[in-house]
Short mmCIF file of C-alpha atoms and ligand atoms in Angstrom, two decimals:
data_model
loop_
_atom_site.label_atom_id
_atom_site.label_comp_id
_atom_site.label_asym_id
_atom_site.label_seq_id
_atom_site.Cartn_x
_atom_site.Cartn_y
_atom_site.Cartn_z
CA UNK U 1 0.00 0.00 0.00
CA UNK U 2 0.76 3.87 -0.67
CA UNK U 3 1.76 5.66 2.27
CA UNK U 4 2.04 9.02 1.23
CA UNK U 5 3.34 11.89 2.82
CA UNK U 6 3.77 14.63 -0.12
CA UNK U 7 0.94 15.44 -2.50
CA UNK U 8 1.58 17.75 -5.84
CA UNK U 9 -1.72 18.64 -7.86
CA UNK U 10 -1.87 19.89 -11.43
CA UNK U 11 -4.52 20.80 -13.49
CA UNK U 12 -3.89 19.82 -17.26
CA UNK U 13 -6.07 20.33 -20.82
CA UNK U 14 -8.79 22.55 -21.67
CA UNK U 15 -9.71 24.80 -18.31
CA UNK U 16 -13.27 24.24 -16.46
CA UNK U 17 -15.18 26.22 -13.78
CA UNK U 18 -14.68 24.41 -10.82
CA UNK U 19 -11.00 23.38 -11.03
CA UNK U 20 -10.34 26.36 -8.10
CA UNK U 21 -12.73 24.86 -5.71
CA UNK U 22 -11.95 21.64 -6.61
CA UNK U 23 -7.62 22.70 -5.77
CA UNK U 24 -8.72 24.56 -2.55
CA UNK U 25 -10.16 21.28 -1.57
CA UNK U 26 -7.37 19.35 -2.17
CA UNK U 27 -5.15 21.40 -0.80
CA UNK U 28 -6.74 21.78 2.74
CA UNK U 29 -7.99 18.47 3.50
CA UNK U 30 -4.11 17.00 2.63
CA UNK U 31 -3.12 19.83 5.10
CA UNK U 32 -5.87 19.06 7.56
CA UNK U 33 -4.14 15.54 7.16
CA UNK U 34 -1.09 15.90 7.99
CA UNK U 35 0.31 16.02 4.19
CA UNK U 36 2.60 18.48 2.49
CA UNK U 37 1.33 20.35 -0.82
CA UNK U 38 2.96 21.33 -3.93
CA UNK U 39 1.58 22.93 -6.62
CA UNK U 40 2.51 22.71 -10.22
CA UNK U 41 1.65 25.19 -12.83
CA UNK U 42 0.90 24.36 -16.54
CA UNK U 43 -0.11 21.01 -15.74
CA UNK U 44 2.48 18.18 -17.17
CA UNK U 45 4.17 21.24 -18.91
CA UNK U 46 5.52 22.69 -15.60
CA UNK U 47 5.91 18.86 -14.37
CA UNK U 48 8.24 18.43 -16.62
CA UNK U 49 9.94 22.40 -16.13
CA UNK U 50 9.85 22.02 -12.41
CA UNK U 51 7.99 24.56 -12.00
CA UNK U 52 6.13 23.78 -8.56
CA UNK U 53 5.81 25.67 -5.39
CA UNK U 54 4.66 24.67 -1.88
CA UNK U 55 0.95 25.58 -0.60
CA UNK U 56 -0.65 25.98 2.58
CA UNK U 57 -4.04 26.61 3.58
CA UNK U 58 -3.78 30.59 2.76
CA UNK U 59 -2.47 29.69 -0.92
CA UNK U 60 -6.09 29.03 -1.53
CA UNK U 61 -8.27 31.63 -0.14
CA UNK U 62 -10.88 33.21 -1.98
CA UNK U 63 -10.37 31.50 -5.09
CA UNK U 64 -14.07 29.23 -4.62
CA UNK U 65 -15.73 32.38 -7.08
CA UNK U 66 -12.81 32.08 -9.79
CA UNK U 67 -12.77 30.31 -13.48
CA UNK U 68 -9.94 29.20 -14.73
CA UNK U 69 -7.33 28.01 -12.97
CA UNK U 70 -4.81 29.62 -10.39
CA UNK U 71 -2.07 26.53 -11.37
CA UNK U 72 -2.73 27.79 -15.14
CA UNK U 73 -3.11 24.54 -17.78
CA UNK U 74 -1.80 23.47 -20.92
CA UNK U 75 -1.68 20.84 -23.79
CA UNK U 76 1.54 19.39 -23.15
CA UNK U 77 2.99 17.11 -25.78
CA UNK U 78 6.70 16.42 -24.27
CA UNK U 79 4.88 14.69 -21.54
CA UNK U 80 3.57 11.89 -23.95
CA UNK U 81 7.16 10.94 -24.71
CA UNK U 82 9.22 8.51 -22.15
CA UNK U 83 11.74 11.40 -22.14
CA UNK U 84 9.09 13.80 -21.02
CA UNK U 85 7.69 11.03 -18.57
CA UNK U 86 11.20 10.07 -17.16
CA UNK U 87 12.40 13.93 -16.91
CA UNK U 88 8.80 14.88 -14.64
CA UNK U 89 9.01 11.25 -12.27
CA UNK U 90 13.02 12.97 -11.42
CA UNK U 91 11.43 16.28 -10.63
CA UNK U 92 8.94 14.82 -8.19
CA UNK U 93 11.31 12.32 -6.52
CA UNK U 94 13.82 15.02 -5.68
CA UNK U 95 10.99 17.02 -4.05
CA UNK U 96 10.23 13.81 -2.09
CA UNK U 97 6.41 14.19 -3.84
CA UNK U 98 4.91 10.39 -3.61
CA UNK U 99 1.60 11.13 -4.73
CA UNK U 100 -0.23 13.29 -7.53
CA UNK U 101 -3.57 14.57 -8.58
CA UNK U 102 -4.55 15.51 -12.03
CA UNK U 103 -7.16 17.11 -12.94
CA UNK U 104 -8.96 17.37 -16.33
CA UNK U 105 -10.20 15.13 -18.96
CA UNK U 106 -9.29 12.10 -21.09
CA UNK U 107 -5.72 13.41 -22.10
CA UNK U 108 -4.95 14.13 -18.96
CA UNK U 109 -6.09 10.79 -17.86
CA UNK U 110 -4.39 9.04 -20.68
CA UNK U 111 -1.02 10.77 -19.23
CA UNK U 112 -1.55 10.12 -16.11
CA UNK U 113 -2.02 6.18 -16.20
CA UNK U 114 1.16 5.89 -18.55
CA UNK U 115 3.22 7.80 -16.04
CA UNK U 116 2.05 5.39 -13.40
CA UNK U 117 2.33 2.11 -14.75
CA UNK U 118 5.90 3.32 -15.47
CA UNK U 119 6.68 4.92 -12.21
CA UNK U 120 4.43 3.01 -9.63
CA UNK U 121 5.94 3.88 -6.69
CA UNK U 122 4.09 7.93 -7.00
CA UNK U 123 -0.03 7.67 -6.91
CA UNK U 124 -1.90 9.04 -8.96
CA UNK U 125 -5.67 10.18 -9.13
CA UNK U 126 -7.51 11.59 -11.41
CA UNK U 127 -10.89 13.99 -11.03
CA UNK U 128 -12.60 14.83 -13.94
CA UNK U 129 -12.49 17.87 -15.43
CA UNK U 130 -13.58 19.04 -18.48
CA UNK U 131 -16.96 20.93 -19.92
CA UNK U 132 -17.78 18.59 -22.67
CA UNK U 133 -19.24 16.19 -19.41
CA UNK U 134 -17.45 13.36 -21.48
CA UNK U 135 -15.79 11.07 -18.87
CA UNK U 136 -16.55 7.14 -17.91
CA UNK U 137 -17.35 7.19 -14.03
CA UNK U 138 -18.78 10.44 -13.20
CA UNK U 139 -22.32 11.87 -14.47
CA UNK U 140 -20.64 15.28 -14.39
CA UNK U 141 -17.21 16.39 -14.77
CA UNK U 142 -16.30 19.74 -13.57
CA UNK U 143 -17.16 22.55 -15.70
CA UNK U 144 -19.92 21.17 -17.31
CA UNK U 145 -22.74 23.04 -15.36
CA UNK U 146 -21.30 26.52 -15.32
CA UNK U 147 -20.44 25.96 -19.10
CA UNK U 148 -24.14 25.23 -19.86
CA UNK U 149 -25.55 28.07 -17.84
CA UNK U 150 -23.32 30.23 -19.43
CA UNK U 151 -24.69 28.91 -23.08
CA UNK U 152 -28.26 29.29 -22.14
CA UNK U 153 -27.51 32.47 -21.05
CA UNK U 154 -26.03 33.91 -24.17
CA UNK U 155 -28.71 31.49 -26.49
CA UNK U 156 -31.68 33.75 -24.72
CA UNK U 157 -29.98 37.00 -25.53
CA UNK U 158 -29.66 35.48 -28.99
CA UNK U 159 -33.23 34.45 -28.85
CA UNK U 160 -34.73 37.82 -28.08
CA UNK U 161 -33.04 39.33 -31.51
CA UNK U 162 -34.11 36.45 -33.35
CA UNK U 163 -37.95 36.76 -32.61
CA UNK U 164 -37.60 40.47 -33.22
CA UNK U 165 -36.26 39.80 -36.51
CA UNK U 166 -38.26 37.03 -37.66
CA UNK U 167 -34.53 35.76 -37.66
CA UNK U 168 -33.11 31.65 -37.82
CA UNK U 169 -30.38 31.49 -35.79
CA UNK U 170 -27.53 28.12 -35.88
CA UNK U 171 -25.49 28.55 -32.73
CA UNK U 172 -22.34 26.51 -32.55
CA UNK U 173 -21.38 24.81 -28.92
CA UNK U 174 -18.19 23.27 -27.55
CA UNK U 175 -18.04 20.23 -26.49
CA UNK U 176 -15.91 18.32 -28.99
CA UNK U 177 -16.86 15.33 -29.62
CA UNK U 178 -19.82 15.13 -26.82
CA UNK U 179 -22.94 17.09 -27.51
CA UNK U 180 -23.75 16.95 -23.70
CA UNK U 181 -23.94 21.34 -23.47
CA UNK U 182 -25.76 21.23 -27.20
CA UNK U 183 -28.63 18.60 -25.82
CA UNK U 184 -29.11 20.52 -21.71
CA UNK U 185 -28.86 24.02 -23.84
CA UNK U 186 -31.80 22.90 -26.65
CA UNK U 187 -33.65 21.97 -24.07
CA UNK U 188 -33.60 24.77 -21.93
CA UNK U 189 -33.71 27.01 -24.32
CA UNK U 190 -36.38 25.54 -26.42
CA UNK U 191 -34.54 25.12 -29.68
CA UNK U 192 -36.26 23.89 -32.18
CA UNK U 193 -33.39 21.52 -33.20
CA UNK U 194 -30.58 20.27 -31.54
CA UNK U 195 -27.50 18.95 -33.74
CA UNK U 196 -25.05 16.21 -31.85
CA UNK U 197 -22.24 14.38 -32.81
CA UNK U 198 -24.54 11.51 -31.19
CA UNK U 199 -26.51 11.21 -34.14
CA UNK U 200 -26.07 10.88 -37.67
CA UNK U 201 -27.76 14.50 -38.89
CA UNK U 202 -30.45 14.37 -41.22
CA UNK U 203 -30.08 17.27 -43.02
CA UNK U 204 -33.54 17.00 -45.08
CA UNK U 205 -35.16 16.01 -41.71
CA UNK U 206 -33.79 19.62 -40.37
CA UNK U 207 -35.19 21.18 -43.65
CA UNK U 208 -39.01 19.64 -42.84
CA UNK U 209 -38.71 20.76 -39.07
CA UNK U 210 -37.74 24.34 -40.01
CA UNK U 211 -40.01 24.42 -42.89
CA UNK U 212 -42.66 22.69 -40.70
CA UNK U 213 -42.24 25.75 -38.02
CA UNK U 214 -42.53 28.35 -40.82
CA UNK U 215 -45.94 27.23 -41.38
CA UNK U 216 -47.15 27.15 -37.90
CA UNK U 217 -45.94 30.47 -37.53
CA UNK U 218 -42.93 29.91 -35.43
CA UNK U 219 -41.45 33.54 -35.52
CA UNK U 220 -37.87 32.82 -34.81
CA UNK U 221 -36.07 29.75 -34.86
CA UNK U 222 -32.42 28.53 -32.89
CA UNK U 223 -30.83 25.68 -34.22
CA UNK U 224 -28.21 24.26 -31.67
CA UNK U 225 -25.59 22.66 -33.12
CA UNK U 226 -22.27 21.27 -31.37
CA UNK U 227 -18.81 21.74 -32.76
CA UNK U 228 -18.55 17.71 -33.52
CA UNK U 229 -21.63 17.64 -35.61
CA UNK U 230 -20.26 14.86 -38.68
CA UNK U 231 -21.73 17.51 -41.52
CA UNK U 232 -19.24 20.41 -39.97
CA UNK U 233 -19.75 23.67 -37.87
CA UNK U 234 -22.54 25.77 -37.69
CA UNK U 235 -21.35 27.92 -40.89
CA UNK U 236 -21.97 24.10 -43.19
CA UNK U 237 -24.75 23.44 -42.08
CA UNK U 238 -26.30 26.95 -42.23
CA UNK U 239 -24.76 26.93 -45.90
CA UNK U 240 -26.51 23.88 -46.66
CA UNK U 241 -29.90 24.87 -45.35
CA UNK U 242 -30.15 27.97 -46.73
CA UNK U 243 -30.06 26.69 -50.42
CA UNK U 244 -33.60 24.76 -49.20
CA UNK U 245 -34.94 26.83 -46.44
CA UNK U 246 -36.80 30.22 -48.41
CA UNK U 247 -37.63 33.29 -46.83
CA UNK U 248 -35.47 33.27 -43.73
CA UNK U 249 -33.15 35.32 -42.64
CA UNK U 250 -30.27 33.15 -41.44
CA UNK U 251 -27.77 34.22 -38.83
CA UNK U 252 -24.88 31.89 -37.34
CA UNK U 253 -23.49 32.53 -33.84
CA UNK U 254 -20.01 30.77 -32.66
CA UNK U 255 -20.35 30.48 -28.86
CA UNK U 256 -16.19 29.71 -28.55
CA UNK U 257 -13.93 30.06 -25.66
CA UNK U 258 -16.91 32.68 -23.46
CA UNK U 259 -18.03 28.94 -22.82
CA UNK U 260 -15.14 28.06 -20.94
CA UNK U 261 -14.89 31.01 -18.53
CA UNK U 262 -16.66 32.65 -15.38
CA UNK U 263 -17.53 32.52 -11.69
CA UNK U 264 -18.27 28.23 -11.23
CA UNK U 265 -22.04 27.77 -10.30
CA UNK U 266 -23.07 26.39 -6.88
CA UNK U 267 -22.92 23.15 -8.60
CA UNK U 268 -19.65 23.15 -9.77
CA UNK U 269 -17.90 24.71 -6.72
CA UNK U 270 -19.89 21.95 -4.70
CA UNK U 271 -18.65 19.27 -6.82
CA UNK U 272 -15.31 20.09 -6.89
CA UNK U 273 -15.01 20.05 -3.21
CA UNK U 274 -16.50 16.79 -3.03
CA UNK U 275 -14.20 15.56 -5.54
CA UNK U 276 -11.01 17.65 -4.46
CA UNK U 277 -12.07 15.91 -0.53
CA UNK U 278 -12.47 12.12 -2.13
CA UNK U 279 -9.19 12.34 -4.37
CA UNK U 280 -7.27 13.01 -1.18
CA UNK U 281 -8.69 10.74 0.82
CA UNK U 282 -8.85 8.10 -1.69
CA UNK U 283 -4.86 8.72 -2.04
CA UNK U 284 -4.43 8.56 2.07
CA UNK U 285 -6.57 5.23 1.90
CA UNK U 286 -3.93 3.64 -0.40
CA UNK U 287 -5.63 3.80 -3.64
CA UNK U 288 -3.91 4.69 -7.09
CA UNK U 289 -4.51 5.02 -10.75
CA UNK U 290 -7.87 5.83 -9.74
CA UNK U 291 -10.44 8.59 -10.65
CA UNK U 292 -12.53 9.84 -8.29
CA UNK U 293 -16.41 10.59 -10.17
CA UNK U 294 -19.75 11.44 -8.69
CA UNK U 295 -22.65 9.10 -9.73
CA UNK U 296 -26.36 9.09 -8.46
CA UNK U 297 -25.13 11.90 -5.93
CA UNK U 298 -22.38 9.73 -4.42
CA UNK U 299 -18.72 9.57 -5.27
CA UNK U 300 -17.99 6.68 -6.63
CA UNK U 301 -14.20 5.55 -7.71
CA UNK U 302 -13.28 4.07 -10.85
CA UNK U 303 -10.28 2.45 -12.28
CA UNK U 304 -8.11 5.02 -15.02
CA UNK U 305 -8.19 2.02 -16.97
CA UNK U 306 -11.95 1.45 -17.07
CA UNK U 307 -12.36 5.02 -17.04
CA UNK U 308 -10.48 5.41 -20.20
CA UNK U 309 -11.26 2.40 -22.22
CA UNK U 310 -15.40 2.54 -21.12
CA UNK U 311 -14.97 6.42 -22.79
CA UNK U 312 -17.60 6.38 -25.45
CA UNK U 313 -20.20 8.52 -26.37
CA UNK U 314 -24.00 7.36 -26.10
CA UNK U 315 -27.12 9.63 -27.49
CA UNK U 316 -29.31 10.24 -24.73
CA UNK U 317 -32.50 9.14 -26.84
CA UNK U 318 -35.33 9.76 -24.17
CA UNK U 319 -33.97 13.34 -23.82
CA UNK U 320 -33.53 13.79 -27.27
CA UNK U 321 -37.08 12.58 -27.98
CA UNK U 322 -38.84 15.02 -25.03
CA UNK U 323 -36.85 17.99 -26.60
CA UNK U 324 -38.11 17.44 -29.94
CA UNK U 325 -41.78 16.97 -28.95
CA UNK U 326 -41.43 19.61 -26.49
CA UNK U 327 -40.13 22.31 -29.38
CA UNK U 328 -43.25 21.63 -31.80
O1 F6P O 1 -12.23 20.05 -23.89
C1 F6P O 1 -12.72 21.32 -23.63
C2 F6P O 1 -12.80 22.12 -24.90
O2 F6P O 1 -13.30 23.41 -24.58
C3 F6P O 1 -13.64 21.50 -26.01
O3 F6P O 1 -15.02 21.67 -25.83
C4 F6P O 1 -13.09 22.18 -27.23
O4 F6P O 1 -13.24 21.38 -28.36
C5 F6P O 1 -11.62 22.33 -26.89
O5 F6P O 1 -11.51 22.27 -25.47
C6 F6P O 1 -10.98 23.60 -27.36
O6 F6P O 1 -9.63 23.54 -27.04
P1 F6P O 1 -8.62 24.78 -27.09
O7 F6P O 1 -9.00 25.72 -25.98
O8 F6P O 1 -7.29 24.18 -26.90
O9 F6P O 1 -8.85 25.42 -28.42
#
C-alpha cells in the first residue's frame, strides 16, 4: 500500500469552472491531514519544467468564485514521450512528492495512467475535469454546469433578436466530440433543433422541421448545433440549409472560448469540493490510478483504466425525444 506523505496537484487540458474549488479542496484536507502540498503550474508542462511551489491553507483563499485556474493549464505534448515522462518522475522524486492529482479530462487521464504504470511507486488520481461532461465514471465532470448556464444564457440574448427579426439562428457549442452542453442548452432554451455528434444529422429532416415551423408560424427559430456535428460547424450546415430553407433570414453565432470562462455555479464549486475531498482521501486510503467521479449523488471511484477504455459517447434518446416533442 501507498503511504504518502507529499501530494503535488496539477490541473492539465482545456480549463473548467470548478478546477479552483476543486484545488482549494485538495489542498486543505491534505493539510488538515497531515500532508505536504505542492503545486505545479501548466499542468504536465511545468511537471516536466519544475515549475512547482509549496501551498498551505492561505495559498487558496478566496479562489471558490474564480474560473480558470490559479495553477494555469496546458496541452503538453513532451509529456507523452518517455523522455518527457522520465524527466517529470526525477522532478517529483527530488521534491520527495509520492503522490499526484490531475485534474482534467481524457488526455490528462491518458497521461496520467502511462506515467504510473511506469513509475508506480508515485499515486496518482484523477478527477474529472472538463466541460464537454465526457468522462466514464462520473455523471458530471467539472465545468460542465457553469459551461451550460453560461450557453443558455447567451442562447436567450440570442433568442430575443431572433424573434424580433423574424430571424433563424444556428449557434455553434463546444463540447468536442460530446454534444452533452448542445442537448441541456436545446432543451432549456427551447430550440427547435438540436444537432449532436450523437446522431447521424439528417439534413432533409432539419429542412421539414424548419419548414414545418414556418408554417405554424414559429417567428424565430435557434438551431443548436455542437462543434462535432459529422456535416461540420454551424457555418456548413447553415450553408446547406439555406439553399432549401426560403424566406429566412439566417444568422450563425459561434459560442467559442466565453463557454469556458466565469464565476463556477453552486454546482460546480460543490462538486469540486466533493471531488477535491475524495481524491485526497482516496490517495491517504492507499488507492492509485484511480479517478474519483460522482454518480447518483455519491462519489464513486473508478479504475483510469476502465475510465479510459469505457470512454464512449452514447445519445441520450429519451432526452432527445422530449426535446423534440417539447419544441413543436
Ligand atoms: O475540452 C474542452 C474544450 O473546450 C472543447 O469543448 C473544445 O473542443 C476544446 O476544449 C478547445 O480547445 P482549445 O482551448 O485548446 O482550443
Amino acid at each position: 500500500m501507498h503511504k504518502i506523505s507529499k501530494l503535488a496537484v496539477l490541473t492539465s487540458g482545456g480549463d473548467a469552472p470548478g478546477m479552483n474549488p476543486c484545488i482549494r479542496s485538495i489542498v486543505r484536507t491534505a493539510i488538515y491531514n497531515g500532508l505536504e502540498v505542492v503545486g505545479i503550474r501548466r499542468g504536465y508542462q511545468g511537471l516536466i519544467e519544475d515549475d512547482m511551489f509549496p501551498m498551505g491553507t492561505r495559498s487558496v483563499s478566496n479562489i471558490l468564485n474564480l474560473g480558470g485556474t490559479i495553477l494555469k493549464t496546458a496541452r503538453c505534448l513532451p509529456f507523452r514521450t518517455d523522455e518527457g515522462q522520465e524527466i517529470a518522475y526525477q522532478n517529483l522524486k527530488k521534491r520527495g512528492i509520492d503522490a499526484l492529482v490531475v485534474i482534467g479530462g481524457d488526455g490528462t487521464f491518458t497521461g496520467a495512467l502511462r506515467f504510473s504504470k511506469s513509475y508506480p511507486d508515485v499515486a496518482v488520481m484523477g478527477v474529472p475535469g472538463t466541460i464537454d461532461n465526457d468522462l466514464y465514471g462520473s455523471t458530471y465532470t467539472l465545468g460542465f454546469d457553469t459551461a451550460t448556464n453560461t450557453v443558455i444564457e447567451a442562447i436567450d440574448k440570442i433568442r430575443d433578436t431572433a424573434d424580433a427579426h423574424d430571424r433563424l439562428f444556428f449557434i455553434e457549442v463546444m463540447g468536442r466530440d460530446s454534444g452533452a452542453i448542445a442537448l441541456r442548452a436545446g432543451i432549456s432554451c427551447g430550440a427547435e433543433a438540436i444537432l449532436l455528434p450523437e446522431k447521424e444529422t439528417a439534413i432533409d429532416d432539419l429542412i421539414e422541421n424548419l419548414k414545418s415551423g414556418q408554417s405554424k408560424k414559429k417567428s424565430s427559430s435557434i438551431v443548436i448545433v455542437a462543434e462535432g456535428d459529422k456535416h461540420g460547424g454551424a457555418y456548413d450546415i447553415a450553408k446547406l440549409v439555406e439553399k432549401q430553407v426560403k424566406n429566412y433570414d439566417i444568422k450563425v453565432t459561434i459560442l467559442g472560448h466565453l463557454q469556458r470562462g466565469g464565476s463556477p455555479s453552486a454546482f460546480d464549486r460543490v462538486l469540486g469540493s466533493r471531488l477535491g475531498f475524495a481524491a485526497v482521501n482516496a490517495l491517504i486510503a492507499g488507492k492509485t490510478q484511480m479517478m474519483v467521479g460522482l454518480e447518483a449523488n455519491y462519489i464513486k471511484i473508478t479504475s483510469l483504466e476502465e475510465a479510459l477504455t469505457q470512454h464512449e459517447f452514447k445519445l441520450e434518446e429519451d432526452l432527445m425525444k422530449m426535446a423534440e416533442i417539447l419544441s413543436i
